[in-house]
Amino acid sequence: MIAAWRSVVGRVDAAAAGRKVEVLAVSKTRPAQQIRALAEAGQRSFGENYVQEARGKQTGLSDCSIEWHLIGPLQSNKCSVVAGHFDWLQTLDRTKLVPLLARHRPEAMPPLNVLIQVNIDDESSKAGCTPDQMAGLAEAVAREPRLRLRGLMAIPAPAPELNVRRRAFENMRILFQALVRQHPGVDTLSMGMSDDFELAIAEGATMVRVGSLLFGPRSRE
Ligand SMILES: *Cc1c(COP(=O)(O)O)cnc(C)c1O
């Protein structure tokens, strides 16, 4: 696992060619001991899909300095838990959640980092806002002092052809550049997973989310 991690970090650095690209270790379904081992090796950020599952692991890892990212869908009844226990939310896709997150972010914590999830090409998925909705959602986040707008996240539909995936990543980069013009503090474009992170980096990703390549194949989702 540590060897796999070093290899991924090396590949990311090579693909980034001098740019700064962060590796998010996606630890859904993985036990806390594996997270601890990677954290002790130097991995800082971990992504979880399910709030309850993450809370269980966080409790046992409170002595590790880990940055926690929620990368799964967020329901409104989970906003207070997420605001209280995560460093980043990568899946904001509707305005309704913005005041809930802001209200529940504890004063003792820094503002919650927020990425807007964009549904860039997957008509079968309801997750993510449409490209047209991005600007309005960004405005709503930027108005909240307890939230910090950091950028965009996407999970393109799994396409067998490289060119189709490349186009989705490219469309995200164009949206991202438009967002940066409106909100100069924005610095994060989260896209690319185990089987396509190098392509995503070539198209402008600043953060890649890698699970199975670090931890091995998952037995359940
Ligand atoms: C599971 C998951 C990943 C990691 O996928 P791998 O193919 O295992 O690297 C990345 N992003 C999201 C949103 C995920 O749910």
CSV table of C-alpha atoms and ligand atoms in Angstrom, one decimal:
chain,number,residue,atom,x,y,z
A,1,MET,CA,0.0,0.0,0.0
A,2,ILE,CA,2.8,2.4,0.9
A,3,ALA,CA,4.7,1.4,-2.2
A,4,ALA,CA,1.5,1.9,-4.3
A,5,TRP,CA,1.1,5.4,-2.7
A,6,ARG,CA,4.7,6.4,-3.5
A,7,SER,CA,4.2,5.2,-7.1
A,8,VAL,CA,1.0,7.2,-7.5
A,9,VAL,CA,2.6,10.3,-6.0
A,10,GLY,CA,5.5,9.9,-8.4
A,11,ARG,CA,3.2,9.5,-11.4
A,12,VAL,CA,1.1,12.6,-10.4
A,13,ASP,CA,4.3,14.7,-10.0
A,14,ALA,CA,5.5,13.6,-13.4
A,15,ALA,CA,2.2,14.4,-15.1
A,16,ALA,CA,2.0,17.7,-13.3
A,17,ALA,CA,5.3,18.8,-14.8
A,18,GLY,CA,6.0,21.4,-12.1
A,19,ARG,CA,2.4,22.4,-11.4
A,20,LYS,CA,1.1,21.6,-7.9
A,21,VAL,CA,-1.4,18.7,-8.1
A,22,GLU,CA,-2.7,17.2,-4.9
A,23,VAL,CA,-3.6,13.5,-4.3
A,24,LEU,CA,-6.8,12.8,-2.4
A,25,ALA,CA,-6.7,9.3,-1.1
A,26,VAL,CA,-10.2,7.9,-1.5
A,27,SER,CA,-10.7,5.6,1.6
A,28,LYS,CA,-14.4,4.6,1.3
A,29,THR,CA,-14.8,1.0,2.5
A,30,ARG,CA,-11.2,0.9,3.9
A,31,PRO,CA,-10.5,0.3,7.5
A,32,ALA,CA,-9.1,3.0,9.8
A,33,GLN,CA,-5.7,1.2,10.2
A,34,GLN,CA,-5.1,1.6,6.4
A,35,ILE,CA,-5.8,5.3,6.6
A,36,ARG,CA,-3.5,5.6,9.6
A,37,ALA,CA,-0.7,3.8,7.8
A,38,LEU,CA,-1.0,6.2,4.8
A,39,ALA,CA,-1.3,9.2,7.0
A,40,GLU,CA,1.9,8.2,8.9
A,41,ALA,CA,3.7,7.8,5.5
A,42,GLY,CA,2.8,11.4,4.7
A,43,GLN,CA,-0.6,11.4,2.9
A,44,ARG,CA,-2.6,14.4,4.2
A,45,SER,CA,-6.1,14.3,2.6
A,46,PHE,CA,-8.6,11.5,2.6
A,47,GLY,CA,-12.0,11.3,0.8
A,48,GLU,CA,-15.0,9.5,2.1
A,49,ASN,CA,-18.4,9.0,0.4
A,50,TYR,CA,-20.6,8.2,3.4
A,51,VAL,CA,-21.0,10.5,6.4
A,52,GLN,CA,-21.7,7.8,8.9
A,53,GLU,CA,-18.9,5.6,7.7
A,54,ALA,CA,-16.5,8.6,7.9
A,55,ARG,CA,-17.5,9.6,11.4
A,56,GLY,CA,-16.6,6.2,12.7
A,57,LYS,CA,-13.1,6.3,11.2
A,58,GLN,CA,-12.6,10.0,12.3
A,59,THR,CA,-13.2,9.1,15.9
A,60,GLY,CA,-10.4,6.5,15.9
A,61,LEU,CA,-8.0,8.7,14.0
A,62,SER,CA,-8.4,12.0,15.9
A,63,ASP,CA,-4.7,11.9,16.8
A,64,CYS,CA,-3.7,11.9,13.1
A,65,SER,CA,-3.4,15.2,11.2
A,66,ILE,CA,-5.8,14.4,8.4
A,67,GLU,CA,-7.8,16.7,6.1
A,68,TRP,CA,-11.2,15.1,5.5
A,69,HIS,CA,-13.1,15.6,2.3
A,70,LEU,CA,-16.7,14.5,1.7
A,71,ILE,CA,-16.9,13.3,-1.9
A,72,GLY,CA,-20.3,11.5,-1.8
A,73,PRO,CA,-23.8,13.0,-2.2
A,74,LEU,CA,-24.9,15.3,0.6
A,75,GLN,CA,-28.5,15.2,2.0
A,76,SER,CA,-29.8,18.2,3.8
A,77,ASN,CA,-30.2,16.3,7.1
A,78,LYS,CA,-26.5,15.7,7.1
A,79,CYS,CA,-25.4,19.3,6.6
A,80,SER,CA,-24.7,19.9,10.3
A,81,VAL,CA,-22.6,16.8,10.7
A,82,VAL,CA,-20.6,17.6,7.6
A,83,ALA,CA,-20.1,21.2,8.7
A,84,GLY,CA,-18.9,20.1,12.1
A,85,HIS,CA,-16.5,17.3,11.1
A,86,PHE,CA,-15.2,17.8,7.6
A,87,ASP,CA,-12.5,20.2,6.1
A,88,TRP,CA,-13.8,20.1,2.6
A,89,LEU,CA,-17.2,19.4,0.9
A,90,GLN,CA,-16.6,18.5,-2.8
A,91,THR,CA,-20.2,17.7,-3.8
A,92,LEU,CA,-22.2,20.9,-3.3
A,93,ASP,CA,-24.8,20.9,-6.1
A,94,ARG,CA,-27.8,22.9,-4.9
A,95,THR,CA,-28.3,26.4,-3.3
A,96,LYS,CA,-30.6,25.1,-0.6
A,97,LEU,CA,-27.7,23.5,1.3
A,98,VAL,CA,-25.6,26.7,1.4
A,99,PRO,CA,-27.3,28.4,4.4
A,100,LEU,CA,-27.5,25.1,6.3
A,101,LEU,CA,-23.8,24.4,5.9
A,102,ALA,CA,-22.9,28.0,6.9
A,103,ARG,CA,-25.1,28.1,9.9
A,104,HIS,CA,-23.7,24.8,11.3
A,105,ARG,CA,-20.0,25.5,10.6
A,106,PRO,CA,-18.6,25.9,14.2
A,107,GLU,CA,-17.0,29.3,15.0
A,108,ALA,CA,-13.9,27.5,16.3
A,109,MET,CA,-13.2,25.9,12.9
A,110,PRO,CA,-11.9,27.7,9.8
A,111,PRO,CA,-14.4,28.2,7.0
A,112,LEU,CA,-15.5,25.0,5.3
A,113,ASN,CA,-13.8,24.6,1.9
A,114,VAL,CA,-16.4,24.0,-0.8
A,115,LEU,CA,-16.2,22.6,-4.3
A,116,ILE,CA,-19.2,22.8,-6.6
A,117,GLN,CA,-20.0,19.4,-8.2
A,118,VAL,CA,-20.8,19.9,-11.9
A,119,ASN,CA,-22.6,17.2,-13.9
A,120,ILE,CA,-20.5,17.7,-17.0
A,121,ASP,CA,-21.8,14.9,-19.2
A,122,ASP,CA,-23.6,12.2,-17.3
A,123,GLU,CA,-27.3,12.4,-18.2
A,124,SER,CA,-28.0,9.2,-16.2
A,125,SER,CA,-26.8,10.8,-13.0
A,126,LYS,CA,-28.7,13.4,-10.9
A,127,ALA,CA,-25.6,14.4,-8.9
A,128,GLY,CA,-24.0,17.7,-9.7
A,129,CYS,CA,-25.4,21.0,-10.9
A,130,THR,CA,-25.7,21.9,-14.6
A,131,PRO,CA,-23.0,24.1,-16.1
A,132,ASP,CA,-25.6,26.9,-16.2
A,133,GLN,CA,-26.2,26.7,-12.5
A,134,MET,CA,-22.6,26.9,-11.5
A,135,ALA,CA,-22.2,30.7,-11.4
A,136,GLY,CA,-25.3,31.2,-9.2
A,137,LEU,CA,-24.3,28.5,-6.8
A,138,ALA,CA,-20.8,30.0,-6.6
A,139,GLU,CA,-22.2,33.4,-5.7
A,140,ALA,CA,-24.3,31.9,-2.9
A,141,VAL,CA,-21.2,30.2,-1.4
A,142,ALA,CA,-19.0,33.3,-1.8
A,143,ARG,CA,-21.5,35.4,0.2
A,144,GLU,CA,-21.1,33.1,3.3
A,145,PRO,CA,-18.2,34.0,5.5
A,146,ARG,CA,-18.3,30.5,7.1
A,147,LEU,CA,-17.8,28.9,3.7
A,148,ARG,CA,-14.8,29.2,1.4
A,149,LEU,CA,-15.4,28.7,-2.3
A,150,ARG,CA,-12.4,26.7,-3.6
A,151,GLY,CA,-13.5,25.5,-7.0
A,152,LEU,CA,-15.1,22.6,-9.0
A,153,MET,CA,-15.4,18.9,-8.9
A,154,ALA,CA,-16.6,16.4,-11.5
A,155,ILE,CA,-17.1,12.7,-12.0
A,156,PRO,CA,-17.4,12.3,-15.8
A,157,ALA,CA,-19.4,9.3,-17.0
A,158,PRO,CA,-17.2,6.3,-17.4
A,159,ALA,CA,-16.4,6.4,-21.2
A,160,PRO,CA,-14.4,3.7,-22.8
A,161,GLU,CA,-13.0,6.1,-25.4
A,162,LEU,CA,-10.2,8.3,-24.2
A,163,ASN,CA,-11.3,11.2,-26.4
A,164,VAL,CA,-14.8,11.3,-24.8
A,165,ARG,CA,-13.3,11.5,-21.3
A,166,ARG,CA,-10.8,14.1,-22.5
A,167,ARG,CA,-13.6,16.3,-23.8
A,168,ALA,CA,-15.4,16.2,-20.4
A,169,PHE,CA,-12.2,17.2,-18.6
A,170,GLU,CA,-11.6,19.9,-21.1
A,171,ASN,CA,-15.1,21.3,-20.6
A,172,MET,CA,-14.5,21.3,-16.9
A,173,ARG,CA,-11.3,23.3,-17.4
A,174,ILE,CA,-13.2,25.9,-19.4
A,175,LEU,CA,-15.9,26.2,-16.7
A,176,PHE,CA,-13.1,26.4,-14.1
A,177,GLN,CA,-11.4,29.3,-15.9
A,178,ALA,CA,-14.7,31.1,-16.1
A,179,LEU,CA,-15.2,30.6,-12.4
A,180,VAL,CA,-11.7,31.9,-11.6
A,181,ARG,CA,-12.4,35.1,-13.5
A,182,GLN,CA,-15.4,35.7,-11.3
A,183,HIS,CA,-13.8,34.5,-8.1
A,184,PRO,CA,-10.0,35.0,-8.1
A,185,GLY,CA,-9.5,33.1,-4.9
A,186,VAL,CA,-10.6,29.8,-6.5
A,187,ASP,CA,-7.8,27.4,-6.9
A,188,THR,CA,-9.0,23.8,-7.1
A,189,LEU,CA,-10.2,21.6,-9.9
A,190,SER,CA,-10.9,18.1,-8.6
A,191,MET,CA,-11.2,15.5,-11.4
A,192,GLY,CA,-9.5,12.2,-12.4
A,193,MET,CA,-9.5,8.9,-10.6
A,194,SER,CA,-7.4,5.7,-10.6
A,195,ASP,CA,-7.8,4.9,-14.3
A,196,ASP,CA,-7.6,8.4,-15.8
A,197,PHE,CA,-5.8,10.8,-13.4
A,198,GLU,CA,-2.9,11.5,-15.8
A,199,LEU,CA,-5.4,12.5,-18.5
A,200,ALA,CA,-7.2,14.8,-16.0
A,201,ILE,CA,-3.9,16.4,-15.0
A,202,ALA,CA,-3.0,17.0,-18.6
A,203,GLU,CA,-6.4,18.8,-19.0
A,204,GLY,CA,-5.8,21.0,-15.9
A,205,ALA,CA,-6.8,19.0,-12.7
A,206,THR,CA,-5.2,20.4,-9.5
A,207,MET,CA,-6.5,17.6,-7.4
A,208,VAL,CA,-7.0,13.9,-8.3
A,209,ARG,CA,-9.1,11.4,-6.3
A,210,VAL,CA,-7.4,8.0,-6.2
A,211,GLY,CA,-8.8,4.9,-4.4
A,212,SER,CA,-8.3,1.5,-5.9
A,213,LEU,CA,-4.8,2.2,-7.2
A,214,LEU,CA,-3.7,2.9,-3.6
A,215,PHE,CA,-5.7,0.4,-1.6
A,216,GLY,CA,-6.5,-2.4,-4.1
A,217,PRO,CA,-9.9,-3.3,-5.7
A,218,ARG,CA,-13.0,-2.5,-3.6
A,219,SER,CA,-15.3,-5.4,-2.7
A,220,ARG,CA,-18.4,-3.1,-2.4
A,221,GLU,CA,-19.2,0.5,-3.3
B,1,LIG,C1,-14.7,6.0,-5.4
B,1,LIG,C2,-14.5,7.4,-5.9
B,1,LIG,C3,-13.2,7.7,-6.4
B,1,LIG,C4,-12.0,6.8,-6.5
B,1,LIG,O1,-12.2,5.9,-7.5
B,1,LIG,P1,-11.0,4.8,-7.9
B,1,LIG,O2,-11.4,4.4,-9.2
B,1,LIG,O3,-11.1,3.7,-6.9
B,1,LIG,O4,-9.8,5.6,-7.9
B,1,LIG,C5,-13.0,9.1,-6.7
B,1,LIG,N1,-14.0,10.0,-6.7
B,1,LIG,C6,-15.2,9.6,-6.2
B,1,LIG,C7,-16.3,10.7,-6.1
B,1,LIG,C8,-15.5,8.3,-5.8
B,1,LIG,O5,-16.7,8.0,-5.3
